[in-house]
Amino acid sequence: MASVQSLTTSVHQRLADALSAALPDAAPADPLLRRSDRADFQANGILALAKKQKANPRELATKVVEGIDAPELLKDVEVSGPGFLNITVTDQAITRTLAARAADGDRLGVPLKDAPGTTVIDYAQPNVAKEMHVGHLRSAVIGDALRGMLDFTGEKTVGRHHIGDWGTQFGMLIQYLIENPGELAPETDTDGEQAISNLNRVYKASRAVFDADEEFKERARRRVVALQSGDKETLALWQRFVDESKVYFYSVFEKLDMEIRDEEIVGESAYNDMMAETARLLEESGVAVRSEGALVVFFDDIKGKDDKPVPLIVQKADGGFGYAASDLSAIRDRVFDVGATTLLYVVDVRQSLHFRMVFETARRAGWLNDGVTAHNMGYGTVLGADGKPFKTREGETVRLEDLLDEAVQRAAEVVREKAQDLTEDEIQERAAQVGIGAVKYADLSTSPSRDYKFDLDQMVSLNGDTSVYLQYAYARIQSILRKAGDAKPAAHPELALAPAERGLGLHLDAFGDTVFEAAAEYAPHKLAAYLYQLASLYTTFYDKCPVLKADTEEQKENRLFLCDLTARTLHRGMALLGIRTPERL
């Protein structure tokens, strides 16, 4: 692997050196470099620096320009306005840098992090014995994309699917089955659909009895105690629920084109044996105190509606444990057993207060510190096209599988309309890649903290900021490369570049910087925006710069080289977001 220094970094370095030479007494100075409409880059840092040094900014800028000697990299550096620098790089530097990226295989010259850590990502958290609905979509899609991006930077990631597999409803379910043994269909290698519809039916039936029959409710509560204390018969039925639910989860995640590893499904039950110790440690250290029989943690700055402090309840007065105890036990496990340096939770924004309290408690206990940080990646709600929370016409929550199936159906119509030489099997295969890609991209191209509208017509549109637009750009490039025949992509640094080639080239070079920034900020929408802009710049290039009918053989090879590197960058960037790029569409 050969990492390639981006043009931004190279230019920044030269300017910083020239600044240090012009102001030898000043601390290392940041030229504040950014992309510009007026030139390739603009440096704005000289103004603040001159003010600090009580110097004339224009004079300082002129001195900096005189101190730069990099003809192979910089074509022009001009002083503008009160002391900005407008910088244009050479065509040769663009092509040489891109050629080095192209030579580096799948990584495209992007370096690995200097000091990677271990991030445990808690995402995709369905509930045992319940169908997954539209509310489960964002955690899975955002978590999977963040994982792809972090892995690419060299961070070690460990997934945790904190499934709901413990608590009162399991006492209810198990007690009902013991009293109605024929209710759950015989265990066979059923598909996920069958498994969950059985469980769903039993769940609804047991709930009805639980709500109507006080004596059954009491028996169900005793069954929870039996479950938590490890009674064999109870545990065996509980395990059956979990196993059947997993068959279903896997079928849904497979539709989402997402890998879920069995050893990473670590539900609430996994922390059952740690909770008493968690409570003891918090009480002994004085972080948690007894209040009205319960063990709680108080916070001065977290107030409820009536302006009274809202406590975090670690253990209830009756001795039972809730979410706080399992979440705090999970932090202990992830920090001390898994060795996490970062804990990342992809959880609905409505859980933000809970996690604020949990993290603060863990900090007070010393489980989180400067070496271990926790971050709640709270995400917004999925809305319908009407801007209201997404429901069926009957007001029910939308089943996730129905949603994904409909997206694939819509995509099949789009693919069929455009497809010229695809068989029906190929159309169906592409429809899955386009439909699921459309759902993921619509989510990921929105800032996670914002709500977003689930509008399938918009998602599978060929126009605008959609994954289909990006997938078509990729497929179009593959078509050009196939038509090129004997002409092969090759970089020619000696050639002058047209403005559209320069624009595309500079953007291609920024891929690595963008991935690092998006990963550091947990902002997949920044990578999505980069890819959309890449496809748009490619469209402009394709319109303005004939590829197969270029003026000379060298120009044709150089343009094919730009096509090829654009396709590889699109493919790599989309893959990090968990989206496929079909070779033909």
XYZ file of C-alpha atoms in Angstrom:
585
model
C 0.000 0.000 0.000
C 1.384 3.393 -0.985
C -0.306 6.342 0.651
C -0.461 9.489 -1.491
C -0.260 13.010 -0.095
C -3.278 14.996 -1.281
C -2.757 18.229 -3.213
C -4.424 20.091 -0.335
C -1.806 18.727 2.091
C 1.083 19.477 -0.320
C -0.038 23.079 -0.886
C -0.719 23.561 2.844
C 2.794 22.339 3.652
C 4.492 24.738 1.190
C 2.487 27.712 2.464
C 3.126 26.867 6.119
C 6.882 26.627 5.412
C 6.866 30.004 3.609
C 4.887 31.574 6.479
C 7.375 30.265 9.064
C 10.253 31.664 6.993
C 8.544 35.071 6.720
C 7.774 35.134 10.470
C 10.577 33.175 12.150
C 9.513 34.313 15.660
C 5.857 33.306 15.336
C 4.525 29.887 16.385
C 3.809 27.408 13.536
C 1.128 29.141 11.497
C -1.964 27.709 9.793
C -2.497 29.246 6.339
C -6.248 28.283 6.547
C -6.423 26.709 3.119
C -9.752 25.896 1.440
C -11.116 25.209 -2.028
C -12.140 28.362 -3.897
C -14.269 29.536 -6.857
C -11.644 32.101 -7.851
C -8.722 29.662 -8.075
C -8.065 26.072 -6.996
C -7.482 27.123 -3.369
C -7.616 30.214 -1.205
C -5.504 30.846 1.925
C -7.086 33.189 4.474
C -4.768 32.701 7.443
C -2.433 35.619 6.783
C -4.941 38.286 7.920
C -5.234 36.995 11.503
C -1.503 36.326 11.665
C -0.571 39.843 10.493
C -2.943 41.321 13.081
C -1.280 39.273 15.825
C 2.214 40.316 14.670
C 1.100 43.927 14.073
C 2.238 43.615 10.448
C 0.667 44.824 7.176
C -1.257 41.808 5.831
C -0.657 42.601 2.154
C 3.063 43.052 2.746
C 3.213 39.788 4.689
C 1.287 37.996 1.925
C 3.707 39.323 -0.697
C 6.664 38.171 1.402
C 5.120 34.679 1.685
C 4.631 34.469 -2.093
C 8.256 35.473 -2.674
C 9.366 32.690 -0.338
C 7.560 29.897 -2.238
C 9.571 27.918 -4.773
C 7.568 24.931 -6.036
C 7.206 25.226 -9.839
C 6.222 21.551 -10.246
C 3.293 22.008 -7.813
C 2.177 25.646 -8.040
C 1.322 27.395 -11.273
C 0.275 30.692 -9.715
C 0.015 32.281 -6.261
C -1.437 35.795 -6.241
C -2.161 38.225 -3.457
C -5.781 39.326 -3.485
C -7.768 41.927 -1.488
C -6.427 42.772 1.958
C -4.077 39.759 2.036
C -5.767 36.579 0.781
C -3.771 34.223 -1.425
C -5.360 32.692 -4.528
C -3.519 29.510 -5.492
C -3.603 27.528 -8.736
C -1.816 24.173 -8.958
C -0.212 22.887 -12.157
C -2.021 20.464 -14.465
C 1.002 18.202 -14.168
C 0.672 18.032 -10.343
C -3.003 17.039 -10.652
C -2.342 14.233 -13.133
C 0.758 12.917 -11.312
C -1.093 12.791 -7.960
C -4.072 10.989 -9.530
C -1.732 8.507 -11.276
C -0.190 7.662 -7.876
C -3.715 7.127 -6.478
C -4.688 4.895 -9.392
C -1.581 2.756 -8.829
C -2.623 1.970 -5.249
C -5.383 -0.553 -5.921
C -8.504 -0.456 -3.762
C -7.223 2.098 -1.248
C -6.657 4.784 -3.933
C -3.648 6.162 -2.050
C -5.666 6.885 1.119
C -3.400 6.388 4.181
C -4.384 4.603 7.380
C -4.860 6.460 10.688
C -1.670 7.150 12.649
C -3.014 5.840 15.951
C -6.111 3.681 15.370
C -8.202 2.651 18.353
C -11.052 0.191 18.920
C -14.589 1.485 18.428
C -17.526 -0.585 19.646
C -20.584 0.394 17.570
C -23.984 -0.352 19.093
C -26.435 -0.413 16.164
C -29.279 -2.439 14.589
C -31.129 -3.363 17.791
C -34.337 -5.309 16.987
C -36.511 -6.928 19.665
C -36.913 -10.677 20.100
C -40.386 -12.020 19.222
C -41.391 -8.765 17.503
C -41.446 -7.748 13.856
C -38.949 -5.141 12.699
C -40.573 -1.901 11.574
C -39.508 1.293 9.835
C -38.136 2.640 13.133
C -35.395 -0.026 13.030
C -34.128 1.123 9.640
C -31.949 4.105 10.512
C -29.918 2.506 13.299
C -28.973 -0.375 10.991
C -28.169 1.729 7.911
C -26.263 4.507 9.732
C -24.354 2.056 11.949
C -23.298 -0.099 9.006
C -22.054 2.952 7.044
C -20.119 4.352 10.020
C -18.523 0.963 10.468
C -17.464 0.832 6.800
C -15.938 4.312 6.998
C -14.117 3.724 10.298
C -12.739 0.367 9.111
C -11.370 2.072 5.998
C -9.423 4.596 8.121
C -7.764 1.702 9.975
C -9.870 1.839 13.154
C -10.767 -1.591 14.569
C -14.533 -1.842 14.880
C -16.562 -4.292 16.940
C -20.310 -4.485 16.370
C -22.809 -4.863 19.178
C -26.476 -5.585 18.443
C -28.093 -4.922 21.842
C -31.281 -6.828 21.058
C -34.276 -6.648 23.389
C -34.280 -10.224 24.719
C -34.978 -9.787 28.464
C -37.644 -8.413 30.759
C -41.318 -8.682 31.639
C -42.675 -9.647 28.209
C -40.632 -12.874 28.228
C -42.273 -14.000 31.454
C -45.614 -13.378 29.755
C -44.644 -15.212 26.538
C -43.073 -18.229 28.245
C -45.910 -18.649 30.768
C -48.453 -18.543 27.938
C -46.583 -21.220 25.992
C -46.259 -23.478 29.033
C -50.034 -23.215 29.499
C -50.764 -23.525 25.737
C -48.015 -25.882 24.505
C -49.357 -26.363 20.963
C -49.434 -22.652 20.121
C -45.933 -22.239 18.697
C -45.616 -24.109 15.398
C -43.283 -27.120 15.497
C -39.605 -26.252 15.133
C -38.589 -26.716 11.523
C -36.111 -24.929 9.314
C -38.681 -22.269 8.616
C -37.795 -19.076 6.839
C -37.669 -15.821 8.744
C -41.176 -14.771 7.667
C -42.706 -17.961 9.074
C -40.701 -17.805 12.302
C -41.702 -14.268 13.144
C -45.355 -14.597 12.183
C -45.560 -17.538 14.646
C -43.872 -15.500 17.369
C -45.935 -12.437 16.585
C -49.171 -14.393 16.861
C -48.126 -15.898 20.236
C -47.027 -12.458 21.458
C -50.423 -10.913 20.641
C -52.345 -13.826 22.185
C -50.275 -13.795 25.399
C -50.598 -10.004 25.667
C -54.389 -10.270 25.474
C -54.453 -12.799 28.361
C -51.893 -10.767 30.348
C -54.052 -7.627 30.111
C -57.330 -9.425 30.945
C -56.353 -11.973 33.628
C -54.816 -10.799 36.924
C -53.904 -14.344 38.005
C -52.077 -14.997 34.709
C -50.291 -11.662 35.130
C -49.016 -12.826 38.545
C -47.884 -16.202 37.129
C -46.087 -14.327 34.301
C -44.272 -12.127 36.842
C -43.123 -15.195 38.765
C -41.909 -16.614 35.446
C -39.677 -13.514 34.937
C -38.043 -14.281 38.295
C -37.546 -17.909 37.192
C -35.951 -16.683 33.952
C -33.612 -14.285 35.725
C -32.548 -16.930 38.225
C -31.751 -19.444 35.453
C -34.597 -22.022 35.724
C -33.923 -24.729 33.093
C -37.380 -25.145 31.526
C -37.857 -21.358 31.374
C -34.437 -20.784 29.805
C -35.023 -23.488 27.169
C -38.229 -21.795 25.963
C -36.572 -18.370 26.100
C -33.687 -19.693 23.971
C -36.201 -20.955 21.423
C -37.711 -17.474 21.093
C -34.262 -15.988 20.620
C -33.197 -18.565 18.010
C -36.397 -18.225 15.956
C -36.140 -14.439 16.116
C -32.537 -14.581 14.893
C -33.610 -16.548 11.804
C -35.984 -13.685 11.084
C -33.442 -10.929 11.847
C -30.958 -12.517 9.460
C -33.547 -12.646 6.668
C -34.289 -8.913 7.087
C -30.618 -7.911 7.293
C -29.914 -10.014 4.214
C -32.573 -8.007 2.349
C -30.808 -4.866 3.586
C -27.602 -6.309 2.089
C -25.906 -6.080 5.458
C -23.662 -8.549 7.256
C -24.657 -9.285 10.852
C -22.259 -11.590 12.725
C -23.720 -13.992 15.253
C -21.051 -13.315 17.895
C -21.912 -9.601 17.743
C -25.558 -10.152 18.718
C -25.164 -9.512 22.436
C -28.578 -8.776 23.914
C -29.693 -7.360 27.251
C -29.635 -10.893 28.689
C -25.841 -11.080 28.270
C -25.391 -8.498 31.022
C -27.814 -10.113 33.497
C -25.043 -11.610 35.651
C -23.139 -8.291 35.811
C -25.960 -6.040 37.000
C -25.758 -6.740 40.747
C -22.010 -6.063 40.669
C -22.545 -2.855 38.643
C -24.996 -1.652 41.302
C -22.595 -2.612 44.136
C -19.649 -0.776 42.512
C -21.737 2.369 41.996
C -23.078 2.312 45.552
C -19.699 1.610 47.199
C -18.016 4.431 45.267
C -20.809 6.837 46.261
C -21.780 7.490 42.621
C -25.249 6.026 43.297
C -27.274 6.491 46.501
C -30.354 4.883 48.059
C -33.512 6.961 47.702
C -36.952 5.647 48.734
C -35.553 2.106 48.570
C -34.198 2.462 45.014
C -30.547 2.900 43.980
C -30.275 6.106 41.953
C -27.804 8.628 40.539
C -28.675 12.350 40.734
C -27.544 15.128 38.368
C -27.662 18.858 39.180
C -27.893 19.957 35.567
C -30.503 17.462 34.329
C -33.993 18.621 35.255
C -37.422 17.311 34.360
C -40.623 19.158 33.429
C -41.267 20.491 36.942
C -37.625 21.660 37.251
C -36.819 18.861 39.694
C -33.661 16.781 39.132
C -34.298 13.635 37.056
C -32.489 10.669 38.620
C -31.137 7.614 36.781
C -32.609 4.506 38.448
C -29.974 1.758 38.593
C -32.000 -0.621 40.756
C -35.719 -0.402 41.580
C -37.026 -0.548 45.147
C -38.241 -4.141 44.536
C -34.673 -5.197 43.623
C -35.301 -5.402 39.865
C -32.959 -3.902 37.297
C -33.916 -1.748 34.301
C -32.230 -0.375 31.176
C -29.759 1.779 33.117
C -28.239 -1.262 34.834
C -27.850 -3.223 31.587
C -26.454 -0.182 29.710
C -23.924 0.522 32.480
C -22.949 -3.158 32.619
C -22.521 -3.103 28.834
C -20.122 -0.126 29.189
C -18.043 -2.061 31.748
C -17.932 -5.084 29.440
C -17.040 -3.066 26.337
C -14.310 -1.047 28.075
C -12.676 -3.707 30.265
C -13.295 -6.943 28.305
C -13.484 -5.800 24.676
C -10.867 -3.048 25.136
C -12.835 -0.221 23.491
C -11.317 3.256 23.230
C -14.561 4.662 21.778
C -18.168 3.645 22.421
C -20.519 4.711 19.653
C -24.297 4.321 20.083
C -26.537 4.665 17.020
C -29.800 5.161 18.888
C -33.003 7.168 18.376
C -32.557 10.817 19.419
C -35.394 10.357 21.928
C -32.971 8.273 24.040
C -30.512 11.198 24.285
C -31.335 12.159 27.883
C -31.031 8.542 29.051
C -27.594 8.175 27.458
C -26.414 11.536 28.785
C -27.154 10.257 32.284
C -25.641 6.812 31.644
C -22.404 8.290 30.224
C -22.092 10.802 33.087
C -22.597 7.977 35.620
C -19.901 5.883 33.880
C -17.557 8.915 33.906
C -18.082 9.436 37.645
C -17.355 5.743 38.217
C -14.116 6.071 36.220
C -15.188 3.651 33.459
C -15.114 6.456 30.902
C -12.120 8.810 31.002
C -9.738 10.686 28.694
C -8.664 7.364 27.151
C -12.208 6.055 26.591
C -14.980 8.236 25.186
C -18.650 7.562 24.523
C -20.752 9.218 21.840
C -24.505 8.977 21.258
C -25.222 9.267 17.560
C -28.889 10.226 18.053
C -30.861 10.031 14.801
C -34.145 11.630 13.760
C -37.466 10.084 12.746
C -38.492 8.580 9.405
C -41.430 10.613 8.076
C -43.916 9.810 5.319
C -44.023 11.879 2.115
C -46.625 14.064 3.913
C -44.046 15.037 6.567
C -45.831 13.126 9.366
C -44.432 10.039 11.175
C -44.489 7.123 8.733
C -47.539 4.891 9.263
C -49.760 2.610 7.153
C -53.206 3.868 6.068
C -54.667 2.041 9.057
C -52.317 3.984 11.347
C -50.110 0.954 12.028
C -46.307 1.040 12.092
C -44.907 0.021 8.685
C -43.200 -3.399 8.604
C -39.592 -3.045 7.483
C -39.787 -6.009 5.089
C -42.837 -4.568 3.292
C -40.976 -1.308 2.853
C -37.856 -2.977 1.413
C -39.922 -5.182 -0.911
C -41.754 -2.134 -2.252
C -38.462 -0.277 -2.821
C -37.151 -3.230 -4.862
C -40.396 -3.364 -6.879
C -40.172 0.360 -7.708
C -36.543 -0.031 -8.668
C -37.420 -2.938 -10.975
C -39.734 -0.609 -12.932
C -36.943 1.969 -13.324
C -34.345 -0.649 -14.321
C -36.724 -2.368 -16.762
C -37.514 0.942 -18.452
C -33.817 1.738 -18.974
C -32.449 -1.784 -19.503
C -31.552 -2.570 -23.084
C -29.712 -5.867 -22.890
C -30.594 -7.333 -19.485
C -32.403 -10.637 -18.918
C -35.320 -10.776 -16.441
C -33.027 -12.401 -13.835
C -30.501 -9.602 -14.273
C -33.260 -6.987 -13.963
C -34.370 -8.533 -10.625
C -30.776 -8.692 -9.336
C -30.167 -5.028 -10.293
C -33.554 -4.031 -8.835
C -32.475 -5.315 -5.410
C -29.184 -3.380 -5.647
C -30.887 -0.201 -6.866
C -33.914 -0.384 -4.515
C -31.985 -1.155 -1.324
C -29.273 1.331 -2.355
C -31.967 4.003 -2.811
C -33.351 3.421 0.700
C -29.885 3.533 2.280
C -28.720 6.596 0.356
C -31.856 8.628 1.144
C -31.130 8.008 4.814
C -27.356 8.555 4.651
C -27.485 11.712 2.540
C -29.471 13.416 5.326
C -27.675 14.576 8.473
C -28.445 11.758 10.971
C -29.857 14.098 13.619
C -32.516 15.396 11.220
C -35.834 13.715 10.365
C -36.136 12.640 6.746
C -38.999 11.907 4.381
C -39.425 8.391 3.057
C -40.552 9.087 -0.503
C -39.919 6.118 -2.796
C -40.725 8.036 -6.008
C -37.999 10.540 -5.144
C -35.569 7.835 -3.939
C -35.562 5.844 -7.178
C -35.528 8.932 -9.416
C -32.717 9.179 -11.977
C -32.563 12.934 -11.417
C -31.272 14.696 -8.358
C -29.318 13.576 -5.335
C -30.160 9.847 -5.350
C -28.118 6.653 -5.315
C -29.641 5.705 -8.683
C -28.005 8.790 -10.217
C -24.652 7.661 -8.786
C -25.159 4.047 -9.881
C -25.990 5.168 -13.424
C -22.869 7.360 -13.523
C -20.803 4.307 -12.547
C -22.518 2.016 -15.089
C -22.091 4.641 -17.829
C -18.329 4.776 -17.180
C -18.095 0.978 -17.340
C -19.889 1.112 -20.692
C -17.355 3.677 -22.027
C -14.417 1.572 -20.816
C -15.886 -1.482 -22.591
C -16.354 0.504 -25.826
C -12.759 1.799 -25.706
C -11.499 -1.440 -27.234
C -7.712 -1.470 -27.436
C -7.335 2.045 -25.999
C -6.337 1.675 -22.351
C -6.575 4.254 -19.521
C -3.165 5.896 -19.047
C -2.089 9.085 -17.273
C -0.256 11.695 -19.377
C 1.081 14.415 -17.014
C 2.500 16.387 -19.959
C -0.995 17.216 -21.280
C -2.823 20.455 -20.498
C -6.205 19.881 -18.814
C -9.540 21.439 -19.766
C -11.423 23.205 -16.885
C -13.869 20.258 -16.550
C -10.924 17.820 -16.300
C -9.268 19.977 -13.637
C -12.490 20.243 -11.607
C -12.987 16.473 -11.709
C -9.313 15.798 -10.941
C -9.156 18.078 -7.897
C -12.343 16.491 -6.523
C -11.031 12.936 -7.069
C -7.938 13.874 -5.087
C -10.080 14.956 -2.100
C -11.619 11.486 -1.551
C -9.310 10.417 1.285
C -9.522 13.748 3.120
C -13.340 13.564 2.894
C -13.546 9.998 4.247
C -11.314 10.898 7.199
C -13.339 14.007 7.998
C -16.677 12.167 7.665
C -15.450 9.267 9.840
C -14.017 11.584 12.530
C -17.308 13.513 12.725
C -19.538 10.414 12.394
C -21.091 12.153 9.401
C -21.893 9.722 6.564
C -23.870 12.519 4.854
C -20.554 14.266 4.131
C -19.306 11.256 2.180
C -22.680 10.999 0.381
C -22.448 14.698 -0.595
C -18.890 14.160 -1.887
C -20.024 11.226 -4.079
C -22.979 13.145 -5.483
C -20.675 16.035 -6.385
C -18.245 13.558 -7.963
C -21.010 12.158 -10.198
C -22.114 15.723 -11.091
C -18.550 16.799 -11.983
C -18.193 13.637 -14.046
C -21.395 14.501 -15.954
C -19.971 17.974 -16.735
C -16.656 16.433 -17.838
C -18.443 13.891 -20.044
C -20.532 16.644 -21.680
C -17.579 18.967 -22.328
C -14.659 16.618 -23.018
C -15.108 13.927 -25.709
C -13.520 10.716 -24.448
C -13.581 8.153 -27.246
C -13.452 10.940 -29.875
C -10.662 12.926 -28.207
C -8.260 14.931 -30.409
C -5.214 12.686 -29.913
C -4.519 9.136 -28.734
C -2.767 10.495 -25.580
C -5.753 12.694 -24.745
C -8.096 9.719 -25.199
C -5.975 7.595 -22.832
C -5.787 10.401 -20.273
C -9.569 10.905 -20.357
C -10.152 7.162 -20.070
C -7.815 7.301 -17.072
C -10.025 10.010 -15.486
C -13.113 7.881 -16.249
C -11.548 4.798 -14.689
C -10.411 6.570 -11.508
C -13.854 8.208 -11.143
C -15.526 4.779 -11.384
C -13.151 3.255 -8.841
C -13.687 6.161 -6.434
C -17.492 5.936 -6.814
C -17.346 2.169 -6.279
C -15.149 2.449 -3.173
C -17.143 5.366 -1.666
C -20.529 3.690 -2.241
C -19.211 0.425 -0.780
C -18.205 2.268 2.405
C -21.861 3.376 2.699
C -23.033 -0.201 2.096
C -24.371 0.450 -1.438
C -23.690 -1.700 -4.522
C -22.582 -0.352 -7.902
C -23.830 -2.648 -10.723
C -21.506 -2.880 -13.763
C -24.455 -2.570 -16.183
C -27.777 -0.807 -15.777
